[in-house]
XYZ file of N, CA and C in Angstrom:
495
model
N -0.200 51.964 146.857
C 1.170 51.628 147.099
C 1.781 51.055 145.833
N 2.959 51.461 145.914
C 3.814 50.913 144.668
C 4.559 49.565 144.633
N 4.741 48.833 143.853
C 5.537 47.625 144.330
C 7.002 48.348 144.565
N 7.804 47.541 145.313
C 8.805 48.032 145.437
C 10.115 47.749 144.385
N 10.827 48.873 143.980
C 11.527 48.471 142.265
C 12.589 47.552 142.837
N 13.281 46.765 142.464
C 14.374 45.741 142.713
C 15.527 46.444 141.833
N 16.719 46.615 142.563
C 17.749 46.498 141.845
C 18.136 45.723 140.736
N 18.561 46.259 139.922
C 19.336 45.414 138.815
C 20.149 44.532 138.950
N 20.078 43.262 137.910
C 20.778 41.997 138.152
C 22.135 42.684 138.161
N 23.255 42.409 138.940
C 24.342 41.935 138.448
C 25.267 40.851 137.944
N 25.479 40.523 137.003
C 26.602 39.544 136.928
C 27.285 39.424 137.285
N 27.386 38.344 138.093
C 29.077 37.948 138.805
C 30.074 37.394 137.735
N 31.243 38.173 137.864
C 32.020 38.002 137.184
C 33.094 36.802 137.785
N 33.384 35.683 136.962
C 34.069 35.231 137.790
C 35.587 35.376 138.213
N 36.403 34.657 139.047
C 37.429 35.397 139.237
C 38.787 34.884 138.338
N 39.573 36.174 137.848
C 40.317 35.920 136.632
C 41.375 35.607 137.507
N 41.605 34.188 136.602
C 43.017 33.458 136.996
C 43.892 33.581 135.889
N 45.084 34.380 136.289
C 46.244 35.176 135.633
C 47.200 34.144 135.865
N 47.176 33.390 136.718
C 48.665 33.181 137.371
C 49.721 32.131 136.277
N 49.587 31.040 134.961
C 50.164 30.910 134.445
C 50.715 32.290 133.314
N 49.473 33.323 133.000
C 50.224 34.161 132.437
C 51.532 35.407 133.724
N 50.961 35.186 134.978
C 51.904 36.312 135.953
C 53.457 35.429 135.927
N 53.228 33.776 135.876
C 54.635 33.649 135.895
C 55.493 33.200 134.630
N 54.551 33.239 133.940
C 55.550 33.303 131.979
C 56.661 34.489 132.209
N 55.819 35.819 132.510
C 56.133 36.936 132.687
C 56.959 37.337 133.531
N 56.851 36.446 134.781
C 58.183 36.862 135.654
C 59.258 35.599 135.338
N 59.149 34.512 135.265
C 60.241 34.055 134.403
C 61.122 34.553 132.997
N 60.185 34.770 131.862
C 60.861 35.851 130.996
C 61.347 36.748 131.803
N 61.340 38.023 132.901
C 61.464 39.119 133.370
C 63.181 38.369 133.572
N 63.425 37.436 134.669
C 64.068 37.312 135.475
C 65.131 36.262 134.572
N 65.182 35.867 133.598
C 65.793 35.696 131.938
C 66.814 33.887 132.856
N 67.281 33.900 131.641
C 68.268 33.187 131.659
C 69.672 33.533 132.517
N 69.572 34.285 133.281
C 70.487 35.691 133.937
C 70.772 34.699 135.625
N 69.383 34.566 135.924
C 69.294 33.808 137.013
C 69.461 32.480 137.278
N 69.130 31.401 135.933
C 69.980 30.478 135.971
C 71.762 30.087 135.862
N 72.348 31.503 135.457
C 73.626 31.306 135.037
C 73.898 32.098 136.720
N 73.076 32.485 137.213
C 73.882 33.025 138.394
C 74.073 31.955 139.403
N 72.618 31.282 139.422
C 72.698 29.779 140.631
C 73.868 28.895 139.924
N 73.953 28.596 138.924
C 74.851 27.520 138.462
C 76.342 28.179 139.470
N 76.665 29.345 139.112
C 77.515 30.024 139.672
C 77.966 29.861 141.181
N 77.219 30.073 141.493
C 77.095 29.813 142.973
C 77.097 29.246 143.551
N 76.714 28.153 142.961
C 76.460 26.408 143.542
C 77.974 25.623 142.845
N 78.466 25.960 141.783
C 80.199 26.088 141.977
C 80.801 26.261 142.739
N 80.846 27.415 143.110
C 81.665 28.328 144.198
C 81.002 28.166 145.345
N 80.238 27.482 145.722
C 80.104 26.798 147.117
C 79.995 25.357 146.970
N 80.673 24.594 146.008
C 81.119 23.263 146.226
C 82.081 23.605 146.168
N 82.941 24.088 145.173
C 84.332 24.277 145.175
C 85.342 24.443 146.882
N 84.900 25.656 147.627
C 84.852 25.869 148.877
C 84.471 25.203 149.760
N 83.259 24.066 149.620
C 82.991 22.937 150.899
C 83.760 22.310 149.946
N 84.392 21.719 148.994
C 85.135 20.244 148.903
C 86.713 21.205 149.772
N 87.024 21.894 149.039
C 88.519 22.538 149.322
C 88.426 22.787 151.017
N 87.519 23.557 151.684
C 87.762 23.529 153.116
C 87.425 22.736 153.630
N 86.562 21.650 153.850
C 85.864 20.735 154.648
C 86.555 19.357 153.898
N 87.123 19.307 153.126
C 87.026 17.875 152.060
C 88.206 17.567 153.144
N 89.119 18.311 153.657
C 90.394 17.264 154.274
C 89.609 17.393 155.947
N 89.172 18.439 156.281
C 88.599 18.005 157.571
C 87.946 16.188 157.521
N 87.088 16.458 156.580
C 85.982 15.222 156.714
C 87.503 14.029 156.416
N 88.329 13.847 155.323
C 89.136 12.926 155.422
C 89.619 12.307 156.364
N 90.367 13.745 157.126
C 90.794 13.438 158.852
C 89.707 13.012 159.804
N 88.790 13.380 159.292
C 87.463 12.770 160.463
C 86.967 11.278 159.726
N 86.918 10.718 159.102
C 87.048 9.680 158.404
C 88.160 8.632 159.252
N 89.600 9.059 158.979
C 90.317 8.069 158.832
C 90.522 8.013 160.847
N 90.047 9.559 161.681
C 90.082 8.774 162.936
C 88.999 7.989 163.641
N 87.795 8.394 162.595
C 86.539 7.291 163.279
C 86.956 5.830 163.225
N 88.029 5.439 161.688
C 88.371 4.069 161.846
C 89.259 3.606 162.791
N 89.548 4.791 163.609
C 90.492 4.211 164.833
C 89.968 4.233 165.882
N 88.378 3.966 165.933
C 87.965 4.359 167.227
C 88.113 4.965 168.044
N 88.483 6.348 168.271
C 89.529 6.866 169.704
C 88.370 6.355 170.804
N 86.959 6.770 170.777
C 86.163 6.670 172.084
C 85.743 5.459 172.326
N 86.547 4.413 172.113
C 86.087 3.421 172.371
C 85.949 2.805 173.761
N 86.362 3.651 174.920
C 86.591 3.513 176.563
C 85.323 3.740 177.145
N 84.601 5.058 176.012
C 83.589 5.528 176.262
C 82.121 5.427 175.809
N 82.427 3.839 175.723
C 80.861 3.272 174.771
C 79.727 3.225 175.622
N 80.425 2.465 176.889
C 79.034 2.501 177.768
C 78.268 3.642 177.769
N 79.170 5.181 178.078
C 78.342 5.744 178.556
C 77.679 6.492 177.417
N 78.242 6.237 176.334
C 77.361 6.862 174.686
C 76.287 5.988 174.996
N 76.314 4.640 175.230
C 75.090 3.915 174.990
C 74.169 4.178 176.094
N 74.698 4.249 177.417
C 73.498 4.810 178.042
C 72.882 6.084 177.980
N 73.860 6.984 177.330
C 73.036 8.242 177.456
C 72.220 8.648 175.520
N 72.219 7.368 174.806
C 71.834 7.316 173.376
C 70.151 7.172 173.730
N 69.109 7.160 174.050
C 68.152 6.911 174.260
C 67.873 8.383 174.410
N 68.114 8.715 175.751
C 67.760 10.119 176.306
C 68.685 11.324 175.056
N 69.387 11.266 175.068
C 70.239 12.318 173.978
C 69.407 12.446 172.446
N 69.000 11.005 172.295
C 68.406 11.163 170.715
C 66.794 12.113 170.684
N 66.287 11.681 171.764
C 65.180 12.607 172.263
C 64.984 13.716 172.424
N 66.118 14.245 172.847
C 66.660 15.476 173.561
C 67.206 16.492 171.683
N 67.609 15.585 170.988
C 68.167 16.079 169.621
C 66.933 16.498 168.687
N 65.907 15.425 168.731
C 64.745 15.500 168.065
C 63.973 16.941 168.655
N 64.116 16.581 169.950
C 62.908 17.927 170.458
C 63.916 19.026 170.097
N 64.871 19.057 170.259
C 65.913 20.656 169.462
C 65.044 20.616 168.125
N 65.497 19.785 167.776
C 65.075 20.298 166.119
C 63.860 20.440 166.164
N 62.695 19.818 166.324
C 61.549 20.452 166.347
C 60.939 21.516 166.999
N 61.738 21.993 168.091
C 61.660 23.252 168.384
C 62.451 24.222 167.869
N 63.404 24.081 166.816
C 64.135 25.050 166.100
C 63.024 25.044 164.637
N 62.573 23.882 164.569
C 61.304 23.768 163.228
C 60.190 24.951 163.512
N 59.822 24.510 164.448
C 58.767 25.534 164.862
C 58.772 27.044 165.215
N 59.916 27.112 165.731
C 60.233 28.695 166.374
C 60.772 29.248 164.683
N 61.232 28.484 163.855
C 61.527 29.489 162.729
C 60.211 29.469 161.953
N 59.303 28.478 162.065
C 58.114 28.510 161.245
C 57.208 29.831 161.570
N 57.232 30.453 163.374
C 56.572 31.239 163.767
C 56.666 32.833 163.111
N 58.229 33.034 162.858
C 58.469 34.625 162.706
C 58.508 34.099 161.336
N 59.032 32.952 160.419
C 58.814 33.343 159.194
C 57.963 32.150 158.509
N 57.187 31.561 159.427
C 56.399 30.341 158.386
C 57.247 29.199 157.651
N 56.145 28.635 156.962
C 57.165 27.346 156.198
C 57.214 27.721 155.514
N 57.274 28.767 154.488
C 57.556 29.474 152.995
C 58.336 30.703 153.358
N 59.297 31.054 152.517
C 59.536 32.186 152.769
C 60.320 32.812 151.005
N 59.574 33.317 150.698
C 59.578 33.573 149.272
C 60.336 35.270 149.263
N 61.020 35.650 148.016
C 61.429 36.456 148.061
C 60.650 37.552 148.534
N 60.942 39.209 148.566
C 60.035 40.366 149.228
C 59.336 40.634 147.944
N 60.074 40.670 146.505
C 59.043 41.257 145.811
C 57.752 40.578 144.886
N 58.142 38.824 145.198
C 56.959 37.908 145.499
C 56.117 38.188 146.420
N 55.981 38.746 147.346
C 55.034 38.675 148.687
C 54.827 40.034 148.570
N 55.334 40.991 147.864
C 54.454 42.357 147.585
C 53.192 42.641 146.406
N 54.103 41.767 145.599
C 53.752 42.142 144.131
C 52.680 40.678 143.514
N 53.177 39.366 143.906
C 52.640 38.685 143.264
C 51.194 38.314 143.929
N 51.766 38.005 145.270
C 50.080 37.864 146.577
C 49.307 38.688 146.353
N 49.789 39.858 145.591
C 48.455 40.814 145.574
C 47.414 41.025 144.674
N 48.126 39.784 143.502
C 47.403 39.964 142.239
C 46.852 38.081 142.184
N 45.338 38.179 141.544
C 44.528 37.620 141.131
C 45.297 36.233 140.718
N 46.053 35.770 141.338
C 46.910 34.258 140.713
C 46.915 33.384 141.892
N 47.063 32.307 141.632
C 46.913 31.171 142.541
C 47.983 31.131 143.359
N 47.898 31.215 144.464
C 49.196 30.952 145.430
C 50.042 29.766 145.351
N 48.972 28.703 145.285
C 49.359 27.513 145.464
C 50.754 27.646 144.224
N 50.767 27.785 143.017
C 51.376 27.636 142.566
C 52.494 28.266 142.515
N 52.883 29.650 143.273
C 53.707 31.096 143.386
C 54.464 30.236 144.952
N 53.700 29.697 146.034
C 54.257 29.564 146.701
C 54.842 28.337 147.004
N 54.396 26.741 145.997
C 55.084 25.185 146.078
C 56.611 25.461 145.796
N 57.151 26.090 144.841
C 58.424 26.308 144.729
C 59.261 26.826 145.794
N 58.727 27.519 146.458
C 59.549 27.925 147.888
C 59.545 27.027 148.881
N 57.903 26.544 149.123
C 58.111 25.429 150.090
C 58.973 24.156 149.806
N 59.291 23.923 148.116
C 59.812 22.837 148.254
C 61.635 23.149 148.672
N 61.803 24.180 148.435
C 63.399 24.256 148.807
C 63.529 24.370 150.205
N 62.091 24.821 151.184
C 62.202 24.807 152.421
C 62.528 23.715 152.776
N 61.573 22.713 151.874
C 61.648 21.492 152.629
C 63.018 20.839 152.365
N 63.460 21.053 151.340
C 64.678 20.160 151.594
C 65.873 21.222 151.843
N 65.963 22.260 152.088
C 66.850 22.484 153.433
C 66.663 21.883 154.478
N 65.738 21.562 155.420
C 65.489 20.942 156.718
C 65.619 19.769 156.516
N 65.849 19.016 155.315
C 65.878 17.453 154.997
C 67.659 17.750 155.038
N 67.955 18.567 154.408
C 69.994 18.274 154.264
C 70.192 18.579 155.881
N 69.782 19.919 156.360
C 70.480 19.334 158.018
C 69.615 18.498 158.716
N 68.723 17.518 158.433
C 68.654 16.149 159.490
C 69.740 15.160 158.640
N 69.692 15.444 157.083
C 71.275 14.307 156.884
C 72.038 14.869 157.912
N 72.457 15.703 157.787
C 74.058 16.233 158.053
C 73.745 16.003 160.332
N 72.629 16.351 160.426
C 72.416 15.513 162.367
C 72.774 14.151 161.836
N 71.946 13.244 161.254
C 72.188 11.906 161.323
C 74.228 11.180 161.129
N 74.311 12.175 160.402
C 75.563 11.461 159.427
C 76.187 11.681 160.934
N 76.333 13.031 161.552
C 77.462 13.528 162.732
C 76.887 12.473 163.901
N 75.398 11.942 164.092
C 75.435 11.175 164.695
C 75.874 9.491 164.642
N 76.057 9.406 163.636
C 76.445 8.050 162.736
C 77.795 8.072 163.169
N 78.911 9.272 162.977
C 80.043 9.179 162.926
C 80.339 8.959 164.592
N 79.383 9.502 165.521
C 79.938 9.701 166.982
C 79.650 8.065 167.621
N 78.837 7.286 166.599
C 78.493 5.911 167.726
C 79.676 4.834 166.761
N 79.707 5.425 165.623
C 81.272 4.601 164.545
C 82.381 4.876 165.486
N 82.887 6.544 166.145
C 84.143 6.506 166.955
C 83.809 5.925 167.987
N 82.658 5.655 168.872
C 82.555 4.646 169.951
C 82.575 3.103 169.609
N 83.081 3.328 168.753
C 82.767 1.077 168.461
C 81.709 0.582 168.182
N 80.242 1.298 167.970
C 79.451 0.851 168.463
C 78.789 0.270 166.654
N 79.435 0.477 166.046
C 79.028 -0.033 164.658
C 79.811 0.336 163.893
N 79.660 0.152 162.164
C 80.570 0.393 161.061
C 79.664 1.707 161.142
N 80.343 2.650 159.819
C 80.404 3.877 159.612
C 78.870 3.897 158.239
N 79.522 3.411 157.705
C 78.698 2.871 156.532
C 77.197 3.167 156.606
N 77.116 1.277 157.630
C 75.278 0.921 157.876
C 74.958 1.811 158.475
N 75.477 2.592 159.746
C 75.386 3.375 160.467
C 74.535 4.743 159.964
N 75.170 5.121 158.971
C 75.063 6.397 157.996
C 73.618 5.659 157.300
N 73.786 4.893 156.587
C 72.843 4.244 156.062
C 71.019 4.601 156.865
């Protein structure tokens, strides 16, 4: 009997991490083009929330200092316990039901074709998306809090200010 021959060693190669050179490359790709476009944009959508909303919010301003609901404090205050509960579980069920069909990241299509498929670290392709996720969902709990701030200010039930605060 023969001994039996063993395959040849292979070397494991280890695995090539590209990903500071994949995003030099898609930053160069995507130029200085894309910063002059967000600047753009983020103009022209302040410009448009100060110009349409700037006199709403004034007028909503100057009638919270007149209290109109002030007849109707009791029943803000009794139903402020159960309502704030009731607001939280919305939002965390609007958190979750959008996390399901699109997750907490949601990165452009030709990131999630092109870049996931190549040898680079996610972590780093995908923190930049999660962080703008995250603070979208941080500006509308301001913007719940503030509208709730303003509804217990038109009930009497505090200044506008601490309230917001």
């Amino acid at each position: 009997m023969t001994p039996r021959a063993r395959p040849p060693e292979r070397k494991e190669t280890p695995h090539e991490d590209r990903t500071a050179e994949v995003l030099a490359w898609l930053r160069a790709r995507r130029g200085a083009e894309r910063g002059r476009r967000f600047v753009s944009r983020a103009y022209t959508a302040l410009v448009l929330l100060a110009g349409w909303y700037g006199l709403f919010l004034a007028g909503l301003l100057a009638e919270v200092r007149q209290r109109p609901f002030a007849a109707h404090a009791a029943v803000v205050e009794a139903a402020l316990p159960a309502g704030l509960v009731a607001v939280a579980a919305a939002a965390l069920w609007a958190a979750l039901r959008d996390a399901l069909w699109r997750g907490p990241v949601t990165p452009p299509g030709p990131d999630v074709d092109w870049l996931l498929a190549l040898p680079v670290r996610r972590r780093a392709v995908l923190l930049p998306w999660f962080g703008l996720s995250a603070a979208l969902w941080a500006a509308a709990a301001l913007l719940l809090g503030v509208a709730g701030a303003a509804v217990l200010a038109a009930t009497g039930q505090g200044a506008l200010g601490p309230l917001t605060a």
